[in-house]
Coordinates of C-alpha atoms and ligand atoms in Angstrom, one line a residue:
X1 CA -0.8 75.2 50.8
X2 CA 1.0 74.3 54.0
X3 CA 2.1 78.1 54.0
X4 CA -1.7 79.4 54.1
X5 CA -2.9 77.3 56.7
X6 CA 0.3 78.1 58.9
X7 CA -0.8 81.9 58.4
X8 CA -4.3 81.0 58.9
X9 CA -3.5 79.7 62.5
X10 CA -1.0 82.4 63.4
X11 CA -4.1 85.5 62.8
X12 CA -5.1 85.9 66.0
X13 CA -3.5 83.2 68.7
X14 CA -1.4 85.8 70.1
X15 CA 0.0 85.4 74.0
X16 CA 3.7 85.5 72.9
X17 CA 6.1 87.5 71.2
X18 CA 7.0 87.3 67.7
X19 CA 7.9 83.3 68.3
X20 CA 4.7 82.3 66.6
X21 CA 4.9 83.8 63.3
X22 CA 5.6 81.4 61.0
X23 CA 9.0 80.2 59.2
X24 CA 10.0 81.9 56.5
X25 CA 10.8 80.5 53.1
X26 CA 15.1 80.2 52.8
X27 CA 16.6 82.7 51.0
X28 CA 18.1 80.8 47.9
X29 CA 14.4 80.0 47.6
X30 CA 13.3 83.6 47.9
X31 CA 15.7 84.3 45.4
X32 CA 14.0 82.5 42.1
X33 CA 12.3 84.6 39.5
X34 CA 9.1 83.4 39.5
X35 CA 9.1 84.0 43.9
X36 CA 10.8 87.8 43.4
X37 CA 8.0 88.2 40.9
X38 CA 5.0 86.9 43.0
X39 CA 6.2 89.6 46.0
X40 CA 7.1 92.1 43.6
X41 CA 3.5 92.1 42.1
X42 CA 1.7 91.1 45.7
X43 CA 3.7 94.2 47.1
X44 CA 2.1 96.3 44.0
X45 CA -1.2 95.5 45.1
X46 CA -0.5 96.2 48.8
X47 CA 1.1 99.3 48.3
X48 CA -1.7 100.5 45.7
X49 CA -4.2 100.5 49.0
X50 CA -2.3 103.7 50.3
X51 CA -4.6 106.2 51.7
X52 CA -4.1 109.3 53.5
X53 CA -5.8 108.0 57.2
X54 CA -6.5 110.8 59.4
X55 CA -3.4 113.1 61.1
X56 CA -3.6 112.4 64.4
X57 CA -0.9 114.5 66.1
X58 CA 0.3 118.1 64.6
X59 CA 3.6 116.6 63.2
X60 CA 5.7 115.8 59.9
X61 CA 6.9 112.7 59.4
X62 CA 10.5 112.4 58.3
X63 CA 12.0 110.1 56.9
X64 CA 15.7 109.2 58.2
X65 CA 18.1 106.8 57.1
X66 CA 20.6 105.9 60.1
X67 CA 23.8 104.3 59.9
X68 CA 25.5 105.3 56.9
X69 CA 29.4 105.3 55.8
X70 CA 30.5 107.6 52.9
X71 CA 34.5 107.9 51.5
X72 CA 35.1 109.0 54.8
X73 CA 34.9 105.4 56.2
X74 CA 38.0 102.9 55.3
X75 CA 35.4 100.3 53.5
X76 CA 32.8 102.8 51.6
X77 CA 34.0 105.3 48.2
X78 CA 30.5 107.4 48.4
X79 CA 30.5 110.7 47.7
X80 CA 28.2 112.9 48.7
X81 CA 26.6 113.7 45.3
X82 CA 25.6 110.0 45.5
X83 CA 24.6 109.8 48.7
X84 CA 22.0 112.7 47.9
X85 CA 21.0 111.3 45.4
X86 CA 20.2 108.3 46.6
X87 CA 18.7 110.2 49.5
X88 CA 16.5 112.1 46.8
X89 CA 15.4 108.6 45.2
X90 CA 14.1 106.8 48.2
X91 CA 12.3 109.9 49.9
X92 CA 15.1 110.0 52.5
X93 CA 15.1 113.9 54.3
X94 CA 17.6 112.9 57.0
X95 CA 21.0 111.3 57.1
X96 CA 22.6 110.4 60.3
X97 CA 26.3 109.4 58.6
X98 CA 28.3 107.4 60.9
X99 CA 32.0 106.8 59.8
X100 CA 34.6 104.7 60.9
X101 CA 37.1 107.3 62.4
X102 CA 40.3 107.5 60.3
X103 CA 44.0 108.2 61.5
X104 CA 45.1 110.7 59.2
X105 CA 42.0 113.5 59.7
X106 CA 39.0 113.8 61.5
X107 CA 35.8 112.5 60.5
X108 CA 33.5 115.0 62.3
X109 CA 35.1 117.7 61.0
X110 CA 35.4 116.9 57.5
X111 CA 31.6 115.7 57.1
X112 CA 28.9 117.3 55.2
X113 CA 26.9 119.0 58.1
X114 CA 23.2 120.7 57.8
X115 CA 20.9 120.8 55.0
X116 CA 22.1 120.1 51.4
X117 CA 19.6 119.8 48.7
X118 CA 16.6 119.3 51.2
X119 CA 18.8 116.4 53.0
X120 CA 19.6 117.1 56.4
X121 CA 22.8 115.8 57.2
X122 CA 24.0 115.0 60.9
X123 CA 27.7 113.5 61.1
X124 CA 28.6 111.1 63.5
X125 CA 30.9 108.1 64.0
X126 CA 30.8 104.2 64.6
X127 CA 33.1 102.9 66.8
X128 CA 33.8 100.9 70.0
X129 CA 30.3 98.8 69.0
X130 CA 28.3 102.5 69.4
X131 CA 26.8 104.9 67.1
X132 CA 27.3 108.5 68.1
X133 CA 26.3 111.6 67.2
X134 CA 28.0 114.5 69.7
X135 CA 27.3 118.1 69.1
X136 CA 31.3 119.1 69.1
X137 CA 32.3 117.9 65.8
X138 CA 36.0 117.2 66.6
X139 CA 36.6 113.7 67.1
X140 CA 37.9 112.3 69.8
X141 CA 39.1 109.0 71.0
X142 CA 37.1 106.9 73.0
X143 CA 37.1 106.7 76.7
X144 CA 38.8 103.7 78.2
X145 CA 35.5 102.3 78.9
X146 CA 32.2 102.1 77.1
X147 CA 30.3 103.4 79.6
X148 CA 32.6 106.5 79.9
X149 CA 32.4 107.0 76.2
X150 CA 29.0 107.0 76.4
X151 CA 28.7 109.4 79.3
X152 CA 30.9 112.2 77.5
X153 CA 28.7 111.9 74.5
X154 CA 25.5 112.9 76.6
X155 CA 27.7 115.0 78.7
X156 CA 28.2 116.8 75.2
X157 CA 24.8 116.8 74.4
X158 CA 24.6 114.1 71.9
X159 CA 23.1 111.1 71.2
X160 CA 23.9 107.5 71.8
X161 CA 23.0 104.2 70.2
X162 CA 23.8 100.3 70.3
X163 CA 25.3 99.3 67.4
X164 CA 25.1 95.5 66.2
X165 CA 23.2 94.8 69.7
X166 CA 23.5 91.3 69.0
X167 CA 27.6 91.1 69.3
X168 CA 27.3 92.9 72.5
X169 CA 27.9 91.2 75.7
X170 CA 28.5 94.0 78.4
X171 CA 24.8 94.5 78.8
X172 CA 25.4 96.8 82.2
X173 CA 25.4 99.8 80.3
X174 CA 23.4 102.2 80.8
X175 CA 21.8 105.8 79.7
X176 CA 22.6 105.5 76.2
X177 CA 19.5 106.8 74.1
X178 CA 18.7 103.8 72.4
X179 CA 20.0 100.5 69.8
X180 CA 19.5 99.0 66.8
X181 CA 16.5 96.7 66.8
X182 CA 17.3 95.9 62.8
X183 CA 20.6 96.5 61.1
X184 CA 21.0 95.2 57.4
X185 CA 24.3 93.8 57.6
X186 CA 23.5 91.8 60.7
X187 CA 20.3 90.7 59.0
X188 CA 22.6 89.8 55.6
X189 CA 25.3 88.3 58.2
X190 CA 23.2 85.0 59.0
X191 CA 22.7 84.6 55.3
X192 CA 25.6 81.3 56.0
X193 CA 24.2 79.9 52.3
X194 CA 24.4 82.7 50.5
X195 CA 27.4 84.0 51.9
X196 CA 29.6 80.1 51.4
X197 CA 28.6 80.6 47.6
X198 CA 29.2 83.6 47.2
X199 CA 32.9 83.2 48.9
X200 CA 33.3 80.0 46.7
X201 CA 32.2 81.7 43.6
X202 CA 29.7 79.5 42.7
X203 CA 28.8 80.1 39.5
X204 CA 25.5 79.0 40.0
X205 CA 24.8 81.6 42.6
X206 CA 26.6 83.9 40.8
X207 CA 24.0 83.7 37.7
X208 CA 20.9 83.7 40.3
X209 CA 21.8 86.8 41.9
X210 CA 22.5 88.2 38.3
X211 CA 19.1 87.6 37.4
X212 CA 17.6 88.7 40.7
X213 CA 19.2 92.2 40.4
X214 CA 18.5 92.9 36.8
X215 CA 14.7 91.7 37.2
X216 CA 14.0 92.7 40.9
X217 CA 16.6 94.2 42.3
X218 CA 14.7 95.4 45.8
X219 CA 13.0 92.2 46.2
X220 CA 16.6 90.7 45.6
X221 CA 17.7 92.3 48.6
X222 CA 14.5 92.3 50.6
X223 CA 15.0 88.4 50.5
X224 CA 17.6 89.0 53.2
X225 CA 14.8 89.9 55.5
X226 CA 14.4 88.1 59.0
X227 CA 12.6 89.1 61.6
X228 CA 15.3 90.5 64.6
X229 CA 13.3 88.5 67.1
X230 CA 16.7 88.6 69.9
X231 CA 16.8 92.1 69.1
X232 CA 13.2 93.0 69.9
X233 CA 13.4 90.8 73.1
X234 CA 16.4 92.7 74.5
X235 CA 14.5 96.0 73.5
X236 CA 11.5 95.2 75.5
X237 CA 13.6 93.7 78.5
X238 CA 15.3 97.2 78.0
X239 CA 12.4 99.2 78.0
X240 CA 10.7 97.5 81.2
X241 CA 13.3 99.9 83.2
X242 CA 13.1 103.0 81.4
X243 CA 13.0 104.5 77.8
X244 CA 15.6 103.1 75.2
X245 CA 14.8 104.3 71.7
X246 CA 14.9 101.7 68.7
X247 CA 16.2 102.5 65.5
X248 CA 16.9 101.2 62.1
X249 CA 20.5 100.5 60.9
X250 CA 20.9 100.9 57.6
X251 CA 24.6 100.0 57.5
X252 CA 25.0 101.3 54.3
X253 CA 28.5 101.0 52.8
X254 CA 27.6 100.7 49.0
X255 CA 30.6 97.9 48.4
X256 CA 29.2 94.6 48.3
X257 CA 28.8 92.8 44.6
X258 CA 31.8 91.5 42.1
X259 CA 33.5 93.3 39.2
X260 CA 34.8 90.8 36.3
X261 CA 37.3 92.1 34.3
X262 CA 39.6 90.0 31.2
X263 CA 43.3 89.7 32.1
X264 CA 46.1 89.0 30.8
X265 CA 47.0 85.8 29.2
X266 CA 43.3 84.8 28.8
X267 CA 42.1 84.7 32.2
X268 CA 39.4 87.0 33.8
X269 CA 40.1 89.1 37.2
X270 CA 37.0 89.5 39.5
X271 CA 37.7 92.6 42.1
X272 CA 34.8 93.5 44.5
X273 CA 33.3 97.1 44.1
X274 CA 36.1 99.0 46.0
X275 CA 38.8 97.4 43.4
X276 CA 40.4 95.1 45.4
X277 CA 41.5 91.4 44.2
X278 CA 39.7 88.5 45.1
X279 CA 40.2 85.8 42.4
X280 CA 42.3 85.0 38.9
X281 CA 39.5 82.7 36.9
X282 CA 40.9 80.8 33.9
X283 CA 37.5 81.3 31.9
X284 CA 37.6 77.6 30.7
X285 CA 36.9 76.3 33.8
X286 CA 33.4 78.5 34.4
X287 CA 30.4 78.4 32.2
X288 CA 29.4 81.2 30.5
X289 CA 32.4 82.9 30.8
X290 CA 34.4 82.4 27.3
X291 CA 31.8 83.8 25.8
X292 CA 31.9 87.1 27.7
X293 CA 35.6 87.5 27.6
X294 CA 35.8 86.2 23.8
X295 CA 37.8 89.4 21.8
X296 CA 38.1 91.7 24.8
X297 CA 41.3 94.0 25.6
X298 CA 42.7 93.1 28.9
X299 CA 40.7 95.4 31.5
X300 CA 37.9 95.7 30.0
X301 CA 34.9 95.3 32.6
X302 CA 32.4 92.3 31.3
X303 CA 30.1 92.3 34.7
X304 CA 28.8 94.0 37.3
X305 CA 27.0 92.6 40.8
X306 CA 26.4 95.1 42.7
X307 CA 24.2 94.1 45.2
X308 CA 23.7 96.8 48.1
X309 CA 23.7 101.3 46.3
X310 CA 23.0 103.1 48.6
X311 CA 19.1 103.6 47.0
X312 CA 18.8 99.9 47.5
X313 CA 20.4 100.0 50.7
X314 CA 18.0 103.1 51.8
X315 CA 15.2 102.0 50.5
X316 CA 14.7 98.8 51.9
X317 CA 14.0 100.1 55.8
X318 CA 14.4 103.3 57.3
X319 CA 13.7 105.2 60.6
X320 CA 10.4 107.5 60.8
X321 CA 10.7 110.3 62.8
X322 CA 7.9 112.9 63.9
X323 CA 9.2 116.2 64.4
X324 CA 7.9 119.8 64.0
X325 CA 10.2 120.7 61.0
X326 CA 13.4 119.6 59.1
X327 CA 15.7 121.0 61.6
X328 CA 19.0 119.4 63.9
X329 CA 16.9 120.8 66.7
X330 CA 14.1 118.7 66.0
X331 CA 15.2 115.7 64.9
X332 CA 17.9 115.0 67.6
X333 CA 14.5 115.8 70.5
X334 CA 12.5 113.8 68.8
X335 CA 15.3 111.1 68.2
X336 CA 16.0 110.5 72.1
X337 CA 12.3 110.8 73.0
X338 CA 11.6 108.0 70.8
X339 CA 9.1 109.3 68.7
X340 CA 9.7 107.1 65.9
X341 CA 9.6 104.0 64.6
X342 CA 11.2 101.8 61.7
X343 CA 9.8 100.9 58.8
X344 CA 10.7 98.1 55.4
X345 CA 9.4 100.7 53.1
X346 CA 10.4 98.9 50.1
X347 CA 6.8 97.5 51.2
X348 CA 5.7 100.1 50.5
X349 CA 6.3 103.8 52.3
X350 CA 4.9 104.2 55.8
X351 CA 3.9 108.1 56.0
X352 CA 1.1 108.0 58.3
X353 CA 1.9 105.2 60.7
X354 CA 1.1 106.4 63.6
X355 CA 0.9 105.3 67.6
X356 CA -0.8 107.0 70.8
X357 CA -2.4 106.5 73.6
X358 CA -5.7 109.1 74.2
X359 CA -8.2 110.0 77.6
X360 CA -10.7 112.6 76.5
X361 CA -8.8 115.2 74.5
X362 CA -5.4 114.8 75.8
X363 CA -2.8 112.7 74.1
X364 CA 0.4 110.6 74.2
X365 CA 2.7 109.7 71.6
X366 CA 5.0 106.9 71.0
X367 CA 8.3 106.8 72.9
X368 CA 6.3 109.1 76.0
X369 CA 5.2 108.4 79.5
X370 CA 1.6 108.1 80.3
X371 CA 0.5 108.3 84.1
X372 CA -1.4 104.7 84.5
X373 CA -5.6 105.9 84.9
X374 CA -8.3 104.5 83.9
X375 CA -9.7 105.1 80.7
X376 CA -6.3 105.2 78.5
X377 CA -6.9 104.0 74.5
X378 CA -4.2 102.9 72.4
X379 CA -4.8 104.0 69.1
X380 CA -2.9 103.3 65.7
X381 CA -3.3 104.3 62.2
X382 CA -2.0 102.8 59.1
X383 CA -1.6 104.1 55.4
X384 CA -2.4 100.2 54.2
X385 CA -4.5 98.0 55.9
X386 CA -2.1 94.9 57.6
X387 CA -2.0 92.6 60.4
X388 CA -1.3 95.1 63.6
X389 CA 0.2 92.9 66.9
X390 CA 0.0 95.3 70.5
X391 CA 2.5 94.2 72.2
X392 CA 2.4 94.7 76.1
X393 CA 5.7 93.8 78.0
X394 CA 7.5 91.9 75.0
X395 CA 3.8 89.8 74.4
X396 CA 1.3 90.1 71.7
X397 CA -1.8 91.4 73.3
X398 CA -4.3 92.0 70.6
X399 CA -4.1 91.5 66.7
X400 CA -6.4 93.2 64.4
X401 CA -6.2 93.3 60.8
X402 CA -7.1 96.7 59.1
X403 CA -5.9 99.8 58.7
X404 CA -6.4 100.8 62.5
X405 CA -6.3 99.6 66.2
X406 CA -8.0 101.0 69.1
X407 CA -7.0 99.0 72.4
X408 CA -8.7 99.5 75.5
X409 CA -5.6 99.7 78.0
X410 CA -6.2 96.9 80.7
X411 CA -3.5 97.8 82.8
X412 CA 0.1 100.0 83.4
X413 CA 2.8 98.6 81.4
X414 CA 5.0 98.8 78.1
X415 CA 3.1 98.9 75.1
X416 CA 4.5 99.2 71.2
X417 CA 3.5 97.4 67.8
X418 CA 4.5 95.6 64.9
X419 CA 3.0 95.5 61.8
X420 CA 3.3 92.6 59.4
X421 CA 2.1 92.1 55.5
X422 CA 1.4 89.0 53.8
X423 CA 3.4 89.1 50.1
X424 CA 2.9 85.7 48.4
X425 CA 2.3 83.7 50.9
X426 CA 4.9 84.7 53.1
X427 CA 4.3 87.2 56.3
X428 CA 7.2 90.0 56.2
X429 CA 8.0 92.5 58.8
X430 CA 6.5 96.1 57.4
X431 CA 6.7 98.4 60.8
X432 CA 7.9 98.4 64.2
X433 CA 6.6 101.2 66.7
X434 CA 8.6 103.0 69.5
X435 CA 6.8 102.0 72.8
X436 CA 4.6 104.0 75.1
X437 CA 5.7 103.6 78.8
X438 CA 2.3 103.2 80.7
X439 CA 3.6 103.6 84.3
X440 CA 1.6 103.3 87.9
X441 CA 1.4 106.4 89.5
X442 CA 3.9 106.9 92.3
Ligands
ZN1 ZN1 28.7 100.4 60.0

């Protein structure tokens, strides 16, 4: 009850950012059955409201996952077989891979490159808190400075983004194409409940995240989900000075969850999903647990967690990008113009989102420059019909609630949006737009 009538206040007071929406429900709480089963069906319904709304710009819209770590990476065993197919499974048509470099060979060189079963790979690496993707695939070590490393990754004709924004302190950069306004394991890092129990083993945790990923598994990992309010304030502060690109981080790595397995001498072995040790259980001191182990051969597996596949991992947000076709070419121009935006598709898919500002028959699109005039509409279209918020220098402007937005422009400045659904009560972030810089003539 309290919940509605919070929402019911939030529709329409707009004036700030995204400090009014209201708090969400903790995750152990998001994490019962019968609350993964109330979003699970509310996000059937929303989802089932897809329509096709009218093309407005001559474009495809690709779907990219960014931020990605295969066997390559020290902490990550994909292979490429299963990172297509997980690409395949989630509607995924680009993967920007970015591994942690390695000592004994070189990352860049030994990545899958160009377009493998419809997936267009383009390998990059993480390191020194950036993501990069240079066109010379032979690594190198950084530069003694960030700033330098950054420089010779444009120099080289790359692109360059933020990585875990909110670690950073050095905030003098400049140039780099854009940052992560969302990254998963950031989002998952805060989770301080979930995370002690899960350290401490606690049963009890151990049986409600059991249930959650054999019932619901997205929803499971959806309940992660907070908005990245610091992010999106740094982003707008960014963007009052010139373009910086946002971007979703998927962070995949594929090795989160717990692998029991019966030892010798009765006890039972739990090892994480890369193999490594992390406790010796004598089975009489956990519920449950006799049972499962009862008769079994020493290292025999009796459960699986897994809590982050890739598909989950993919699934749950990605980066749109509008580009003519599937091709490096294209999706590395319209990656530092910032024409796209992120989106939690495991809302439901996003394909036709859509953000521009219009005079007469000419037209911008997200992440461009307009000259300031009178007469400028902002326009968005949406597949679903959900709460849209303009924001206009970092505050919300106007909120509609449908499956379109027309803004008259009142006056020059930075203009994006977010979208957000109501599941169950609950408001969860579905899209966030690049921004359109509407600039006074000079
Ligand atoms: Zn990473």
């Amino acid at each position: 009850m309290k919940l509605i009538l919070l929402v019911g206040l939030w529709v329409g007071v707009g004036g700030m950012g995204t400090e009014d929406l209201p708090a969400r429900i903790p995750t152990l709480q998001r994490l019962q059955l019968e609350r993964l089963r109330a979003v699970h069906e509310a996000r059937e319904v929303f989802s089932g409201t897809r329509h096709r709304p009218p093309w407005a710009v001559g474009l495809n819209d690709y779907r990219a996952v960014i931020h990605a770590h295969s066997f390559l990476s020290h902490d990550s065993r994909g292979t490429w077989e299963e990172i297509t197919a997980a690409a395949h499974e989630t509607g995924t048509q680009v993967l920007l891979m970015t591994e942690h470099p390695a000592e004994e060979y070189d990352v860049l060189a030994r990545a899958r490159h160009g377009l493998h079963e419809g997936v267009l790979f383009i390998p990059g690496t993480e390191e020194n808190q950036l993501l990069t993707l240079p066109r010379t695939l032979r690594y190198r070590p950084p530069e003694s400075s960030r700033q330098a490393h950054i420089n010779r990754i444009l120099a080289d004709g790359g692109l360059v983004f933020i990585a875990h924004p909110e670690e950073l302190t050095d905030w003098n950069l400049t140039d780099f194409t854009g940052l992560e306004i969302y990254n998963i394991h950031a989002d998952f890092k805060d989770e301080r409940e979930l995370l002690t129990g899960l350290e401490r083993l606690d049963p009890k945790l151990f049986l409600l995240l059991l249930q959650a990923e054999r019932t619901f598994p997205q929803e499971m990992f959806a309940s992660l989900t907070d908005v990245p309010r610091d992010n999106l304030r740094r982003w707008d502060q960014l963007n009052q000075r010139r373009r910086v690109v946002g971007i979703a981080a998927n962070d995949a790595h594929s090795n989160t969850g717990f692998v029991l397995k019966v030892a010798e001498g009765g006890k039972v072995r739990v090892e994480d999903i890369l193999g490594e040790d992390l406790a010796l259980l004598d089975p009489t001191q956990v519920p449950l647990l006799p049972a499962l182990v009862a008769d079994k051969e020493p290292g025999t597996e009796v459960l699986r967690l897994h809590l982050d596949p890739y598909a989950r991992s993919f699934r749950h947000v990605g980066t749109h990008i509008l580009a003519p076709e599937l091709t490096e070419e294209d999706i590395r121009a319209a990656l530092a113009a910032g024409r796209c935006y992120v989106s939690f598709d495991w809302i439901a898919d996003a394909r036709g989102f859509v953000l521009w500002v219009e005079k007469d028959d000419q037209k911008w699109l997200m992440g461009e420059e307009v000259p300031w005039q009178q007469g400028l509409t902002l326009r968005t279209t949406l597949p679903c019909p959900a709460e849209i918020r303009i924001v206009g220098d970092g505050k919300v402007v106007h909120t509609v609630n449908g499956p379109e937005a027309t803004y008259p422009l009142p006056a020059p400045g930075v203009y994006r949006v977010e979208v957000y659904v109501t599941l169950a009560g609950e408001v969860w972030p579905w899209i966030y737009s690049n921004p359109l810089r509407v600039l006074p003539r000079r």
